[in-house]
Each structure stands twice: as C-alpha cells, then as structure tokens.
CSV table of C-alpha atoms and ligand atoms in Angstrom, one decimal:
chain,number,residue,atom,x,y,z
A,1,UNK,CA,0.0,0.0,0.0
A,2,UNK,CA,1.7,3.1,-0.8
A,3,UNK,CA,2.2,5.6,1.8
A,4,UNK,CA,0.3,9.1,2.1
A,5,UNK,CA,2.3,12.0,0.5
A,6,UNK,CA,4.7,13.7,1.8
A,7,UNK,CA,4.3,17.7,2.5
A,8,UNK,CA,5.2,20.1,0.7
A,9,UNK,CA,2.0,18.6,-1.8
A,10,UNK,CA,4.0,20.1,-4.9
A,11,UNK,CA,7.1,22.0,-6.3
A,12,UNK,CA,7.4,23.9,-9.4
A,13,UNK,CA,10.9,24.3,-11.8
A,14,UNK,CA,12.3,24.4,-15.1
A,15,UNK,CA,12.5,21.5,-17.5
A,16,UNK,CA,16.7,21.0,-18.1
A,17,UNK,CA,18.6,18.1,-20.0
A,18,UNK,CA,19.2,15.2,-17.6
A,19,UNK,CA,22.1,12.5,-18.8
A,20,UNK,CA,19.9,11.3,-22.0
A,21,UNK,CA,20.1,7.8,-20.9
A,22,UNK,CA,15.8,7.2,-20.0
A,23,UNK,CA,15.0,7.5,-23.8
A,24,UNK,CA,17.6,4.2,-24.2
A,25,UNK,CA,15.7,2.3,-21.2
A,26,UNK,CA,11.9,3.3,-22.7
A,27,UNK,CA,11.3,5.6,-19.9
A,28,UNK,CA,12.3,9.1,-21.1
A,29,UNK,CA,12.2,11.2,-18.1
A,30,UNK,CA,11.7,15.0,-17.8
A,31,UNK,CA,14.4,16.2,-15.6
A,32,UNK,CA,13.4,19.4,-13.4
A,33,UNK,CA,16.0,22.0,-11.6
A,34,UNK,CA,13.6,23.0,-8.8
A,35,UNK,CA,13.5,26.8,-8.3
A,36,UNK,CA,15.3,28.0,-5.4
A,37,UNK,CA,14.0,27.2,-1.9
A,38,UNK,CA,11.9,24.8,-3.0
A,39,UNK,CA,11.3,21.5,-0.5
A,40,UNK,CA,11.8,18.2,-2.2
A,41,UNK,CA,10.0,15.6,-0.9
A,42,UNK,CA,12.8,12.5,0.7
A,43,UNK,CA,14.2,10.5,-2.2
A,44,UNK,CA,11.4,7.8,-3.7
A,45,UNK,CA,9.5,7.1,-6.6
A,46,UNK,CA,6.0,8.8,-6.4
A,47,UNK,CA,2.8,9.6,-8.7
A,48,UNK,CA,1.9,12.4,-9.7
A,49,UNK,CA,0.5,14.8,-12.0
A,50,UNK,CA,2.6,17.8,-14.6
A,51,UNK,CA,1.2,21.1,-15.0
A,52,UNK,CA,3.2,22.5,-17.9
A,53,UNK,CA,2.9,26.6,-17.2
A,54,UNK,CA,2.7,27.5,-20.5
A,55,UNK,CA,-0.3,25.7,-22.0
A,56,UNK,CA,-2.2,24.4,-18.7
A,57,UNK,CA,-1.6,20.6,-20.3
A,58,UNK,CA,-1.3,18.4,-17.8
A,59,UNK,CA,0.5,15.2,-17.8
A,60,UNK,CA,-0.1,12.0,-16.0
A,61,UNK,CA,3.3,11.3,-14.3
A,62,UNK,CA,5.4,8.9,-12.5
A,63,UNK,CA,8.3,10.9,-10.2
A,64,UNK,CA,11.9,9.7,-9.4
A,65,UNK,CA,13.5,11.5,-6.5
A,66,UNK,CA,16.5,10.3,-6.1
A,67,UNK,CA,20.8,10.1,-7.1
A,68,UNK,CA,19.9,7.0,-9.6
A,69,UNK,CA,22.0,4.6,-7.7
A,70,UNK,CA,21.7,1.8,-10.2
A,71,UNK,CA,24.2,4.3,-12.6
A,72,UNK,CA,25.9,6.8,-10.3
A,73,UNK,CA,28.0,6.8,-7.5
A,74,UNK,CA,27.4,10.5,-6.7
A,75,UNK,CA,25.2,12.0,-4.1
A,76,UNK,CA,23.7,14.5,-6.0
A,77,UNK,CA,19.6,14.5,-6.1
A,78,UNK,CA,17.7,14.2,-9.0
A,79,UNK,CA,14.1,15.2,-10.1
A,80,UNK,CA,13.0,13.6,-12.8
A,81,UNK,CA,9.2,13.3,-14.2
A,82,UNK,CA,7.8,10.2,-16.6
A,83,UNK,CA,4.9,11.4,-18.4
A,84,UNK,CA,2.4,8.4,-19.5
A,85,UNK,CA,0.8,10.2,-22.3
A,86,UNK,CA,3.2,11.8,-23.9
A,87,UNK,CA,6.4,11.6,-26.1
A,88,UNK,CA,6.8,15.6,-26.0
A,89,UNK,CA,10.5,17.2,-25.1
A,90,UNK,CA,9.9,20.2,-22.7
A,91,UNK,CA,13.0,21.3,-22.7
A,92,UNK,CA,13.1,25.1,-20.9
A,93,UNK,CA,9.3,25.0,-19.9
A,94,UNK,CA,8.2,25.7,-16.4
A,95,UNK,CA,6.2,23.0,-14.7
A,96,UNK,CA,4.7,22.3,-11.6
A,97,UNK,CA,4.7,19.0,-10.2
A,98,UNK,CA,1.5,17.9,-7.7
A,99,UNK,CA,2.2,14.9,-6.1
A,100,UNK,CA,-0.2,12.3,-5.5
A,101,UNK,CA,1.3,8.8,-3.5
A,102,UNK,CA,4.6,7.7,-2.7
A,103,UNK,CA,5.2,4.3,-4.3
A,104,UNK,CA,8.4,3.2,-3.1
A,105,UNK,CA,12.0,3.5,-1.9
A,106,UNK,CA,14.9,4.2,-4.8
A,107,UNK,CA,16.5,1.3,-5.1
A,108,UNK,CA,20.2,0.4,-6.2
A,109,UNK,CA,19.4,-2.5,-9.2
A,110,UNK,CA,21.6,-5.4,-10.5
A,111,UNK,CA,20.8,-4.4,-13.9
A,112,UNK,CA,19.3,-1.6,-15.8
A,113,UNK,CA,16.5,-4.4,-17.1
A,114,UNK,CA,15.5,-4.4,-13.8
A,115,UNK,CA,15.2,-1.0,-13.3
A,116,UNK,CA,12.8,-0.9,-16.1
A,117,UNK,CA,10.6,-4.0,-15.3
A,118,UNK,CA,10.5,-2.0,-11.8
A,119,UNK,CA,9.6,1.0,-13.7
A,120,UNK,CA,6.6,-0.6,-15.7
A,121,UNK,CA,5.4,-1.9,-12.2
A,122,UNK,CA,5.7,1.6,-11.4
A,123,UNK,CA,3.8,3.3,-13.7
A,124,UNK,CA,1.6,0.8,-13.5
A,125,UNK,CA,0.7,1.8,-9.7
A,126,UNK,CA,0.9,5.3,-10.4
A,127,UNK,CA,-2.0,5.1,-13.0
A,128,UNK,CA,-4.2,3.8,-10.5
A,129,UNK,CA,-3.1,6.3,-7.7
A,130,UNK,CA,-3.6,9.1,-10.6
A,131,UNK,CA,-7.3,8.0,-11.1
A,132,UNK,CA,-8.4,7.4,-7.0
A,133,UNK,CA,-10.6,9.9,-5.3
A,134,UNK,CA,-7.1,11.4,-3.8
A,135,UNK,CA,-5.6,11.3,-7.5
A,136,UNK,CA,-8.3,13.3,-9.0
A,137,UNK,CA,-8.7,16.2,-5.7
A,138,UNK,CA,-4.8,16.8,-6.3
A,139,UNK,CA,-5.7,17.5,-9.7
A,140,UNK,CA,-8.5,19.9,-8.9
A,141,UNK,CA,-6.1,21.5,-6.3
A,142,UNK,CA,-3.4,21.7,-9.4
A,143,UNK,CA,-5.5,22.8,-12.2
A,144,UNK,CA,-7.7,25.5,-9.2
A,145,UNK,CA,-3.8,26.6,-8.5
A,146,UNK,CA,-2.8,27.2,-12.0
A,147,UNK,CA,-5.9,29.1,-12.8
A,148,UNK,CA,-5.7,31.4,-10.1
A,149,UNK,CA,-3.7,34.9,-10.8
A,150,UNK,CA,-0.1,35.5,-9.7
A,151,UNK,CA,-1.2,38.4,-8.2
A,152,UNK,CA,-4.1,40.4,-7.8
B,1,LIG,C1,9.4,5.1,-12.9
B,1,LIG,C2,10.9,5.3,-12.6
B,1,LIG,C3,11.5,4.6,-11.6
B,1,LIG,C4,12.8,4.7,-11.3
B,1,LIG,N1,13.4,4.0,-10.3
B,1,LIG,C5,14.7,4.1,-10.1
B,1,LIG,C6,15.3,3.3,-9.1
B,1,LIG,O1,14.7,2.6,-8.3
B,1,LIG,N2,16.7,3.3,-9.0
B,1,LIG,C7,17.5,4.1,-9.8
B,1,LIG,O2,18.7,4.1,-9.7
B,1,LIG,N3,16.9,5.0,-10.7
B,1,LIG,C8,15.5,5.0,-10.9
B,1,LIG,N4,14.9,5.8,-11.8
B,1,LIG,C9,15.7,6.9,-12.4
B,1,LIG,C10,16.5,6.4,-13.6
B,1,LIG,O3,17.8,5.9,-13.2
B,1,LIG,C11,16.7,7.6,-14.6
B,1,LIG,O4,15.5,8.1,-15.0
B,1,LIG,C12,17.5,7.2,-15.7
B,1,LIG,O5,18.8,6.9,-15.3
B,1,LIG,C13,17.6,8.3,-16.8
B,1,LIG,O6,18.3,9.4,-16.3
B,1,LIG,P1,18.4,10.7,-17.3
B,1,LIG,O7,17.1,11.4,-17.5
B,1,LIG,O8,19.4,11.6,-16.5
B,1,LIG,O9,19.0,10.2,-18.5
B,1,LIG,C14,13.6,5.7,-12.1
B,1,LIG,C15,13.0,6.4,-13.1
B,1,LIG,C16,11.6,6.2,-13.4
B,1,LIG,C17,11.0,7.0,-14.5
C-alpha cells in the first residue's frame, strides 16, 4: 500500500537536460531543476501529475527523486518526471509537479533491465493512484492553483 504524500504537496521548476540515458531504457524522463528554496519531498518514486505553465496541459506522471543509484555513484539529487501520455521534449518550460502517493524506496538495481521491469510496475501503480478519489482532488487543487492569478 503506498504511503500518504509527503508535504510540501507540490514543487514547481524548469524543465533541463538530464544525462539522456531514460529514452535508451523506454522511460524518457523529464528532468526538473527545482527553483530556489523549493522543498523536495525524501528520495522515492511517487505519482503524480505535470502542469506545464505555458499551456495548462497536464500530464499524467510517475516521479523519481533520487541520485539514480543503479548508474551513479554521486550523491547529488535528482528530479525527474515520466509522463504516460506523452512523447513531448519540454525542454526550458516551467512545470509544476502535484504529487499524489509515494510508491516506493529508490533502489540500487543489479541491472538496468530491472530498473525498467521496476519501472513498468511503477507506472503501473501510479495510474491507478492518478485516477483514485485522492488522484483526481490533487488534480483539482493543481489545475484551481494554476488558474488562479499571480497576483491580484
Ligand atoms: C518510474 C521510474 C522509476 C525509477 N526508479 C529508479 C530506481 O529505483 N533506482 C534508480 O537508480 N533509478 C531509478 N529511476 C531513475 C532512472 O535511473 C533515470 O530516470 C535514468 O537513469 C535516466 O536518467 P536521465 O534522465 O538523467 O538520462 C527511475 C525512473 C523512473 C522513471
């Protein structure tokens, strides 16, 4: 059963080139530079949903948090976005990413093939958390969010 989310609920950033390996391992990943002072929720894979700023389009999404352990030996933390329904490069864009459920820990794989069997299991959950009751009010919280005007 995955856990509730962790606060804060969502962070917002710009869309940047990650190391180009996801496309290779059928999971292309939007990788996010979190705007300054933003709180990123503990290292994990997560659902969630994309706002992309521009257009309003949002994106069903699975979300690794994490320093991708199965390739690098480096500490440095990662934020990196899945989208299900799209094959779009984002590059530069602002998004906002709402999260929904926290699937599971990051974990260091034997083998990149099991990364991605992981991943489909993954994505798999995350559709599901997307469309529950708690999936759809984050979405009305996201899309009531982006609506509203900077300032007034
Ligand atoms: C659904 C999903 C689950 C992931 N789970 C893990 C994981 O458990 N361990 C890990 O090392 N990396 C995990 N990753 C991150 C991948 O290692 C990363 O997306 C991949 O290396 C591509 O990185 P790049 O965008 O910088 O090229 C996951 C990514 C996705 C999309």
């Amino acid at each position: 059963m995955a856990d509730t989310p962790t606060v804060p609920a969502h962070l917002t950033g710009a869309v940047v080139r990650g190391a180009g390996r996801g496309r290779g391992l059928g999971f292309p990943t939007a990788n996010i530079a979190a705007d300054p002072g933003s709180r990123i929720p503990p290292p994990a894979i997560y659902s969630g949903w994309v706002v992309r700023h521009s257009t309003g389009v949002v994106h069903r999404g699975t979300i690794s948090i994490g320093s991708n352990p199965t390739f690098c030996d480096t500490a440095e933390v990662h934020v990196e976005v899945y989208c299900h329904d799209t094959s779009d490069e984002f590059y530069g864009e602002r998004v906002g990413l709402w999260f929904v459920a926290r699937i599971r820990d990051t974990v260091k794989f034997a083998s990149s093939g099991d990364l991605v069997r992981a991943a489909r299991r993954d994505v798999l959950r995350s559709e599901a958390l997307l469309a529950s009751g708690h999936g759809r009010r984050v979405l009305g919280g996201a899309l009531a969010a982006h609506r509203k005007p900077a300032s007034v």
